[in-house]
Amino acid sequence: EGGGSMAASGEGAPEGLCGPERQGAGGLALLGLAPSAPSCPHGPALLFVKTSQGKEEGRRFYACSACRDRKDCNFFQWEDEKVSETRLAAREEYNRNHQPSFTHRQNVERYKNFVLLPLSKRRFCQQCQRLLLPAEWEKHSDHQFLCDISTAQLKSPSQLLYPLENKKTNAQYLFAGRSCQFLLDLIIDLGFRRVLSVGTPRLHEMIQSKASQEDFRVRSLLLDIDFRYSQFYTEDEFCHYNMFNHYFFGGEAARETCRKFLYQGSGERVIMVTDPPFGGLVEALASSFKKLMAMWKETEKEGHNLEMPVFWIFPYFFESRILEFFPSFSMMDYQVDYDNHALYKHGKTGRRQSPVRIFTNLTPSMIVLPVEEGYRFCAVCQRYVSSGNQHCEICNSCTSKDGRRWKHCVLCKKCVKPSWFHCNNCNCCALQNHTCEKTDAVCFVCGKAGHKRSTCPSLSHT
């Protein structure tokens, strides 16, 4: 749901940034967050290595953590590059100039003044995505704006704001009401009273809208890179945060807000729910989530061996990558769908079933999925599965990942998609009209035979 632009460009800077889970033609690998990393408007840059065919190790460079496309943020610097004082000063000025025009505190004050206005004087500039006070109307006179902004609209900012739909940067696809309500009901049924909403603005606003109800006990803190939300939430309800480098734009004060929220006073259990951009680097996200989990652990007085409970919402085809970083996680069959995504919708309205799932470190049998939406409980696996996900006696597991019934391949010794067939040339299952792997094919990264670039041992893993 959430999602996430620098002047110093370098010679030969790669166009897109990809981690080991998605190698580009340049053979790029993420090395992580270096202690002395330079910064762009999105906080400290990440360190990558560029590898070329036949070479073991390439040249290292820094690039923006939040934007994989250099059109969105063209920050680039070789690790061994000597940056002049003039260029450093210019960079700092650029970073300052690319920060929001109002601070969070100023936005909170503006909101207080805005709600005091009569309905006829409440305007929202669609071009600037900003609540307008009457004194500012003239500056925005040639812009399009919405009038008569109601209290209900102010409580649903995700519907008032334009979704930022750049897949590589923000990918701000918002939970459909069905999925959002299911998540909230599940959180309440599991006994959680605090939700750290990392890049899930719609879940956060659903919780906020119910906060005034007497019997409603759940609280939420939204961490999101979209600063527009600071217009609607106080500093205790929203922190401007980059989930790719664990960067709090509000500094130590914002970090302390998060730390305080994670402190479980009087048995108020906390769960983190996160819905990152699907084009984001899994290991960068995993690194940040581990830091948030460590922050929770610091506040814990009991149960030091426990992990902070997490719902990570991500496509099923990233399962192996997520489990690589979080072996305690497992994938639920529940299909999460989105309002403004043509493909990721429930049932027959989208072009196909949503591939988005919930990854969690909670015991799978605790996650009760709605029977009326086509889920059933498998007594052998001790978890709820999609009705089409049949238990395989050979694998001793409900093996389907996409909701369809998968079939077991004796030669591959595993279940595969129903549209796949065993290819004797490739010695594995694949689509019937696939192009067979050539026996003399070599890895693009290191130039050796016997593996593809996605599994190249020379690629550095964090």
Coordinates of C-alpha atoms in Angstrom, one line a residue:
E1 CA 0.0 0.0 0.0
G2 CA 2.7 2.5 0.9
G3 CA 5.6 3.2 -1.4
G4 CA 8.4 5.7 -2.1
S5 CA 14.0 11.4 -6.1
M6 CA 19.2 13.1 -6.6
A7 CA 21.3 15.4 -8.6
A8 CA 24.8 13.8 -8.6
S9 CA 24.8 11.5 -11.5
G10 CA 27.8 9.4 -12.4
E11 CA 29.4 8.1 -15.5
G12 CA 28.1 4.7 -16.5
A13 CA 25.5 4.6 -13.8
P14 CA 23.2 1.6 -14.2
E15 CA 19.7 2.5 -15.2
G16 CA 17.7 0.3 -12.8
L17 CA 18.6 -1.3 -9.5
C18 CA 17.9 -4.9 -8.8
G19 CA 18.9 -7.2 -5.9
P20 CA 20.0 -10.8 -6.4
E21 CA 16.4 -11.9 -6.6
R22 CA 16.0 -10.0 -9.9
Q23 CA 19.2 -9.6 -11.8
G24 CA 19.3 -7.1 -14.6
A25 CA 21.6 -7.3 -17.6
G26 CA 24.2 -5.4 -15.6
G27 CA 24.4 -8.1 -12.9
L28 CA 23.7 -6.0 -9.8
A29 CA 23.8 -7.2 -6.2
L30 CA 22.8 -5.3 -3.1
L31 CA 25.5 -5.1 -0.4
G32 CA 23.3 -3.2 2.1
L33 CA 23.5 0.0 4.2
A34 CA 27.1 1.2 4.8
P35 CA 27.8 3.2 8.0
S36 CA 29.2 6.2 6.1
A37 CA 26.7 6.1 3.2
P38 CA 26.0 9.4 1.4
S39 CA 22.4 10.6 1.4
C40 CA 19.8 11.6 -1.2
P41 CA 16.4 13.2 -0.4
H42 CA 15.2 9.7 0.6
G43 CA 17.8 9.2 3.3
P44 CA 21.1 7.2 3.3
A45 CA 21.8 5.5 -0.1
L46 CA 22.3 1.7 -0.4
L47 CA 25.6 0.1 -1.5
F48 CA 25.5 -2.1 -4.6
V49 CA 28.0 -4.0 -6.7
K50 CA 28.1 -4.1 -10.4
T51 CA 29.3 -7.4 -11.9
S52 CA 30.2 -8.0 -15.5
Q53 CA 30.4 -11.3 -17.4
G54 CA 33.4 -13.4 -16.5
K55 CA 34.5 -11.2 -13.6
E56 CA 34.2 -12.2 -10.0
E57 CA 33.6 -8.8 -8.4
G58 CA 32.6 -5.5 -10.0
R59 CA 32.8 -1.9 -8.9
R60 CA 30.8 -0.8 -5.9
F61 CA 28.4 2.2 -6.0
Y62 CA 25.8 4.0 -3.9
A63 CA 22.3 4.6 -5.3
C64 CA 18.9 5.7 -3.9
S65 CA 17.3 3.2 -1.5
A66 CA 13.7 4.0 -2.5
C67 CA 13.8 4.5 -6.2
R68 CA 15.0 1.8 -8.5
D69 CA 14.4 3.9 -11.6
R70 CA 16.9 6.8 -12.0
K71 CA 14.2 8.9 -13.6
D72 CA 12.7 9.2 -10.1
C73 CA 15.9 9.7 -8.2
N74 CA 19.2 9.9 -10.1
F75 CA 21.5 9.8 -7.1
F76 CA 24.7 7.9 -8.0
Q77 CA 28.2 7.7 -6.5
W78 CA 31.0 5.2 -6.9
E79 CA 32.1 3.9 -3.5
D80 CA 35.8 4.8 -4.2
E81 CA 34.9 8.2 -5.8
K82 CA 36.4 11.3 -4.2
V83 CA 33.6 13.9 -4.0
S84 CA 34.7 17.5 -3.9
E85 CA 33.6 20.0 -1.1
T86 CA 31.7 22.0 -3.7
R87 CA 29.7 19.0 -4.9
L88 CA 29.0 17.9 -1.3
A89 CA 27.6 21.4 -0.5
A90 CA 25.5 21.3 -3.7
R91 CA 24.2 17.9 -2.8
E92 CA 23.2 19.0 0.7
E93 CA 21.4 22.1 -0.7
Y94 CA 19.7 19.8 -3.2
N95 CA 18.5 17.5 -0.4
R96 CA 17.2 20.4 1.6
N97 CA 15.4 21.9 -1.3
H98 CA 13.7 18.5 -2.0
Q99 CA 12.2 18.2 1.4
P100 CA 8.4 19.0 1.9
S101 CA 7.5 22.7 2.1
F102 CA 5.9 22.3 5.6
T103 CA 7.1 20.3 8.6
H104 CA 4.9 17.7 10.1
R105 CA 4.3 20.0 13.1
Q106 CA 3.2 22.8 10.8
N107 CA 0.9 20.4 8.9
V108 CA -0.7 19.4 12.2
E109 CA -1.3 23.2 13.0
R110 CA -2.7 23.7 9.5
Y111 CA -5.1 20.8 10.0
K112 CA -6.4 22.2 13.3
N113 CA -7.2 25.5 11.5
F114 CA -8.7 23.7 8.5
V115 CA -11.3 21.8 10.6
L116 CA -12.4 25.0 12.2
L117 CA -13.4 26.4 8.8
P118 CA -17.0 26.2 7.6
L119 CA -17.6 23.5 4.9
S120 CA -17.8 26.1 2.1
K121 CA -14.2 27.3 2.9
R122 CA -12.6 23.8 3.0
R123 CA -10.6 23.3 -0.2
F124 CA -8.1 20.7 -1.3
C125 CA -5.7 21.4 -4.2
Q126 CA -5.6 18.3 -6.4
Q127 CA -2.5 19.5 -8.2
C128 CA -0.4 20.2 -5.1
Q129 CA -2.2 17.4 -3.1
R130 CA -2.6 19.9 -0.2
L131 CA -5.3 21.1 2.2
L132 CA -5.7 24.8 1.5
L133 CA -6.4 27.6 4.0
P134 CA -8.3 30.6 2.6
A135 CA -5.2 32.9 2.6
E136 CA -3.6 30.4 0.1
W137 CA -6.4 30.2 -2.4
E138 CA -5.0 32.9 -4.6
K139 CA -1.6 31.1 -5.1
H140 CA -3.5 28.1 -6.3
S141 CA -6.2 29.9 -8.3
D142 CA -5.2 28.3 -11.6
H143 CA -5.1 24.8 -10.1
Q144 CA -7.9 22.3 -9.9
F145 CA -9.3 21.8 -6.4
L146 CA -12.0 20.0 -4.5
C147 CA -14.5 22.1 -2.4
D148 CA -16.6 21.4 0.7
I149 CA -14.2 18.8 2.2
S150 CA -16.2 16.9 4.7
T151 CA -15.1 15.3 8.0
A152 CA -15.6 11.9 6.5
Q153 CA -13.2 12.8 3.6
L154 CA -10.6 14.0 6.1
K155 CA -10.9 10.7 7.9
S156 CA -10.3 8.8 4.6
P157 CA -7.2 10.5 3.2
S158 CA -6.2 7.5 1.0
Q159 CA -9.4 8.2 -1.0
L160 CA -8.8 12.0 -1.1
L161 CA -5.1 11.7 -2.2
Y162 CA -4.1 10.5 -5.7
P163 CA -2.4 7.0 -5.3
L164 CA 1.2 7.2 -6.4
E165 CA 1.3 4.3 -8.8
N166 CA 4.9 4.1 -10.0
K167 CA 5.6 0.4 -9.5
K168 CA 9.3 0.8 -8.8
T169 CA 9.1 3.7 -6.4
N170 CA 5.7 4.0 -4.6
A171 CA 3.4 1.3 -5.9
Q172 CA 0.7 2.7 -3.8
Y173 CA -2.0 0.1 -4.5
L174 CA -4.6 0.3 -1.7
F175 CA -6.3 -2.6 0.0
A176 CA -9.8 -3.3 -1.1
G177 CA -12.4 -2.9 1.7
R178 CA -12.9 -6.7 1.9
S179 CA -9.2 -7.4 2.5
C180 CA -8.8 -4.4 4.8
Q181 CA -11.7 -5.5 7.0
F182 CA -10.5 -9.1 7.0
L183 CA -7.1 -8.0 8.2
L184 CA -8.5 -5.8 11.0
D185 CA -11.0 -8.6 12.1
L186 CA -8.1 -11.1 12.2
I187 CA -5.9 -8.7 14.2
I188 CA -8.7 -8.2 16.8
D189 CA -9.5 -11.9 17.0
L190 CA -5.8 -12.7 17.6
G191 CA -5.9 -10.3 20.6
F192 CA -3.6 -7.5 19.2
R193 CA -4.3 -4.0 20.4
R194 CA -1.6 -2.1 18.6
V195 CA -0.8 -2.2 14.9
L196 CA 2.5 -0.9 13.5
S197 CA 1.2 -0.1 10.0
V198 CA 4.3 0.0 7.7
G199 CA 3.1 1.2 4.3
T200 CA -0.5 0.3 4.9
P201 CA -2.4 3.7 5.0
R202 CA -5.8 2.2 4.4
L203 CA -5.6 -0.2 7.3
H204 CA -4.3 2.7 9.5
E205 CA -7.2 4.9 8.5
M206 CA -9.8 2.2 9.1
I207 CA -8.4 1.8 12.6
Q208 CA -8.3 5.6 13.2
S209 CA -11.9 6.0 12.0
K210 CA -13.1 3.5 14.6
A211 CA -11.0 4.9 17.4
S212 CA -13.9 7.0 18.8
Q213 CA -16.1 3.9 19.3
E214 CA -16.3 3.0 23.0
D215 CA -15.7 -0.7 22.6
F216 CA -12.8 -0.3 20.1
R217 CA -9.4 -0.7 21.7
V218 CA -7.0 -1.0 18.8
R219 CA -4.4 1.8 18.1
S220 CA -2.2 2.2 15.0
L221 CA 1.0 4.1 14.1
L222 CA 1.5 4.6 10.3
L223 CA 5.1 4.5 9.0
D224 CA 5.1 5.6 5.4
I225 CA 7.3 7.4 2.8
D226 CA 4.3 9.4 1.5
F227 CA 4.6 12.6 3.5
R228 CA 1.2 13.8 2.3
Y229 CA -0.3 11.8 5.2
S230 CA 1.3 14.2 7.7
Q231 CA -1.5 16.7 6.7
F232 CA -4.1 14.4 8.4
Y233 CA -2.3 12.7 11.3
T234 CA -0.5 13.9 14.4
E235 CA 3.1 13.1 15.2
D236 CA 1.9 10.2 17.4
E237 CA -0.1 8.7 14.5
F238 CA 2.2 9.1 11.6
C239 CA 6.0 8.9 11.1
H240 CA 7.6 9.8 7.7
Y241 CA 9.6 6.6 7.1
N242 CA 11.6 4.9 4.3
M243 CA 11.2 1.1 4.7
F244 CA 14.1 0.4 2.3
N245 CA 16.8 1.9 4.6
H246 CA 15.0 2.1 7.9
Y247 CA 15.2 5.9 7.8
F248 CA 13.0 8.1 10.0
F249 CA 12.9 11.5 8.3
G250 CA 11.9 13.1 11.6
G251 CA 15.1 12.0 13.3
E252 CA 15.4 10.8 16.8
A253 CA 12.1 12.2 17.9
A254 CA 10.2 10.1 15.3
R255 CA 12.3 7.0 16.2
E256 CA 11.3 7.6 19.9
T257 CA 7.6 7.8 18.9
C258 CA 7.9 4.4 17.2
R259 CA 9.8 3.0 20.2
K260 CA 7.2 4.2 22.6
F261 CA 4.4 2.8 20.5
L262 CA 6.1 -0.6 20.4
Y263 CA 6.3 -0.7 24.2
Q264 CA 3.5 -3.1 25.3
G265 CA 2.1 -1.5 28.3
S266 CA -0.6 -3.3 30.3
G267 CA -0.6 -6.4 28.0
E268 CA -1.4 -4.5 24.8
R269 CA 0.1 -6.9 22.2
V270 CA 1.7 -5.4 19.1
I271 CA 1.7 -6.7 15.5
M272 CA 3.5 -5.2 12.5
V273 CA 1.5 -5.2 9.3
T274 CA 3.5 -4.3 6.1
D275 CA 2.6 -4.1 2.5
P276 CA 5.8 -2.9 0.6
P277 CA 6.0 -2.1 -3.2
F278 CA 6.3 -5.4 -5.0
G279 CA 9.2 -4.1 -7.1
G280 CA 11.2 -3.4 -3.9
L281 CA 14.4 -5.3 -3.0
V282 CA 13.4 -8.1 -0.6
E283 CA 16.7 -8.0 1.3
A284 CA 16.6 -4.2 1.8
L285 CA 13.1 -4.6 3.2
A286 CA 14.1 -7.6 5.3
S287 CA 16.9 -5.6 6.8
S288 CA 14.6 -2.8 7.9
F289 CA 12.0 -5.1 9.3
K290 CA 14.6 -6.9 11.4
K291 CA 15.6 -3.5 12.8
L292 CA 11.9 -2.7 13.7
M293 CA 11.6 -6.2 15.2
A294 CA 14.8 -5.5 17.2
M295 CA 13.4 -2.2 18.4
W296 CA 10.3 -4.1 19.7
K297 CA 12.6 -6.6 21.4
E298 CA 14.4 -3.8 23.3
T299 CA 11.1 -2.7 24.8
E300 CA 10.2 -6.3 25.8
K301 CA 10.8 -7.3 29.4
E302 CA 9.7 -10.9 29.0
G303 CA 10.0 -13.6 26.3
H304 CA 13.4 -12.6 24.9
N305 CA 13.3 -15.6 22.5
L306 CA 10.1 -14.4 20.9
E307 CA 9.9 -12.5 17.6
M308 CA 7.6 -9.5 17.1
P309 CA 4.5 -10.8 15.4
V310 CA 4.4 -9.8 11.7
F311 CA 2.0 -9.9 8.7
W312 CA 4.2 -9.2 5.6
I313 CA 1.9 -8.9 2.5
F314 CA 3.7 -9.8 -0.7
P315 CA 3.3 -11.9 -3.9
Y316 CA 3.6 -15.7 -3.4
F317 CA 6.5 -16.0 -5.9
F318 CA 8.8 -14.2 -3.4
E319 CA 8.2 -17.0 -0.9
S320 CA 11.7 -18.5 -1.1
R321 CA 13.3 -15.0 -0.8
I322 CA 11.3 -14.1 2.3
L323 CA 11.9 -17.5 4.0
E324 CA 15.7 -17.0 3.3
F325 CA 15.6 -14.0 5.6
F326 CA 12.9 -15.1 8.0
P327 CA 12.9 -18.9 8.3
S328 CA 10.2 -18.7 11.0
F329 CA 7.7 -17.2 8.5
S330 CA 5.1 -19.2 6.6
M331 CA 2.8 -18.2 3.7
M332 CA -1.0 -18.2 4.1
D333 CA -3.4 -19.0 1.3
Y334 CA -5.5 -15.8 1.7
Q335 CA -5.6 -13.7 -1.5
V336 CA -5.2 -10.0 -0.7
D337 CA -6.8 -7.8 -3.3
Y338 CA -6.5 -4.1 -4.1
D339 CA -9.0 -1.4 -5.2
N340 CA -6.9 0.3 -7.9
H341 CA -5.0 -2.7 -9.4
A342 CA -6.3 -4.2 -12.6
L343 CA -4.8 -7.6 -11.9
Y344 CA -4.8 -8.0 -8.1
K345 CA -8.5 -8.3 -7.5
H346 CA -10.6 -11.0 -5.9
G347 CA -12.7 -13.4 -8.0
K348 CA -13.6 -12.7 -11.6
T349 CA -13.3 -8.9 -11.7
G350 CA -9.5 -9.0 -12.3
R351 CA -7.8 -10.7 -15.2
R352 CA -6.6 -13.4 -12.8
Q353 CA -6.6 -14.3 -9.2
S354 CA -4.5 -12.1 -6.9
P355 CA -1.0 -13.5 -6.3
V356 CA -0.6 -11.5 -3.1
R357 CA -0.4 -13.4 0.2
I358 CA 0.2 -12.9 3.9
F359 CA 3.6 -14.1 5.3
T360 CA 3.6 -14.5 9.0
N361 CA 5.6 -15.8 12.0
L362 CA 2.4 -16.6 13.9
T363 CA 1.3 -20.3 14.1
P364 CA -0.6 -21.0 10.8
S365 CA -3.5 -22.8 12.6
M366 CA -4.3 -19.5 14.4
I367 CA -5.0 -17.7 11.1
V368 CA -8.6 -18.5 10.4
L369 CA -9.6 -17.8 6.8
P370 CA -13.3 -17.2 5.7
V371 CA -15.0 -20.4 4.6
E372 CA -17.6 -18.3 2.6
E373 CA -14.7 -17.0 0.5
G374 CA -13.6 -20.5 -0.5
Y375 CA -11.1 -21.5 2.2
R376 CA -11.1 -24.8 4.2
F377 CA -9.1 -26.2 7.1
C378 CA -6.6 -29.0 6.3
A379 CA -6.3 -31.2 9.4
V380 CA -3.0 -32.7 8.2
C381 CA -1.2 -29.4 7.5
Q382 CA -3.0 -27.7 10.5
R383 CA -3.8 -24.6 8.5
Y384 CA -6.5 -23.0 6.4
V385 CA -6.0 -23.4 2.6
S386 CA -7.7 -22.4 -0.6
S387 CA -10.5 -24.9 -1.5
G388 CA -8.6 -25.7 -4.8
N389 CA -5.4 -26.5 -2.9
Q390 CA -5.6 -30.3 -2.5
H391 CA -3.4 -32.2 0.0
C392 CA -0.7 -34.2 -1.8
E393 CA -0.1 -37.5 -0.1
I394 CA 3.5 -37.8 -1.6
C395 CA 4.6 -34.3 -0.5
N396 CA 2.5 -34.6 2.6
S397 CA 1.5 -30.9 2.2
C398 CA -1.1 -28.7 0.5
T399 CA 1.3 -27.6 -2.2
S400 CA -0.6 -25.1 -4.5
K401 CA 0.6 -21.5 -4.3
D402 CA -1.9 -19.9 -6.7
G403 CA -5.2 -21.4 -5.7
R404 CA -5.4 -23.9 -8.5
R405 CA -5.0 -27.7 -7.9
W406 CA -1.3 -28.6 -8.6
K407 CA -0.1 -32.0 -9.8
H408 CA 2.7 -34.2 -8.5
C409 CA 5.7 -34.9 -10.8
V410 CA 7.4 -38.1 -9.8
L411 CA 10.6 -37.1 -11.7
C412 CA 10.9 -33.7 -10.2
K413 CA 9.8 -35.1 -6.8
K414 CA 7.5 -32.2 -6.1
C415 CA 4.1 -30.7 -7.1
V416 CA 4.0 -28.3 -10.1
K417 CA 1.5 -26.0 -11.8
P418 CA -1.2 -27.8 -13.7
S419 CA -0.1 -26.2 -17.0
W420 CA 3.5 -27.5 -16.7
F421 CA 4.8 -30.8 -18.2
H422 CA 8.1 -32.6 -17.6
C423 CA 10.7 -31.8 -20.2
N424 CA 13.4 -34.5 -20.6
N425 CA 15.8 -32.0 -22.2
C426 CA 15.7 -29.6 -19.3
N427 CA 15.1 -32.4 -16.7
C428 CA 12.4 -30.4 -15.0
C429 CA 8.8 -29.3 -15.5
A430 CA 8.0 -26.2 -17.6
L431 CA 5.3 -24.8 -19.9
Q432 CA 4.8 -27.0 -22.9
N433 CA 5.9 -24.4 -25.5
H434 CA 9.0 -23.3 -23.5
T435 CA 12.4 -22.9 -25.1
C436 CA 14.7 -25.6 -23.8
E437 CA 17.9 -24.6 -22.0
K438 CA 20.9 -25.1 -24.2
T439 CA 23.4 -27.6 -22.8
D440 CA 26.3 -25.2 -23.6
A441 CA 24.6 -22.2 -22.1
V442 CA 26.8 -20.2 -19.6
C443 CA 26.0 -17.9 -16.7
F444 CA 25.8 -14.2 -17.8
V445 CA 27.4 -13.0 -14.6
C446 CA 30.5 -15.3 -14.2
G447 CA 30.7 -16.9 -17.6
K448 CA 30.7 -20.5 -16.2
A449 CA 28.3 -23.3 -17.2
G450 CA 26.0 -25.3 -14.9
H451 CA 23.9 -22.6 -13.5
K452 CA 21.8 -19.5 -14.4
R453 CA 22.7 -15.9 -13.3
S454 CA 19.9 -16.0 -10.7
T455 CA 21.7 -18.7 -8.8
C456 CA 25.3 -17.5 -9.5
P457 CA 27.5 -18.2 -6.5
S458 CA 29.7 -15.2 -7.2
L459 CA 26.8 -12.8 -6.5
S460 CA 27.2 -11.3 -3.0
H461 CA 24.3 -11.9 -0.6
T462 CA 23.8 -9.8 2.5

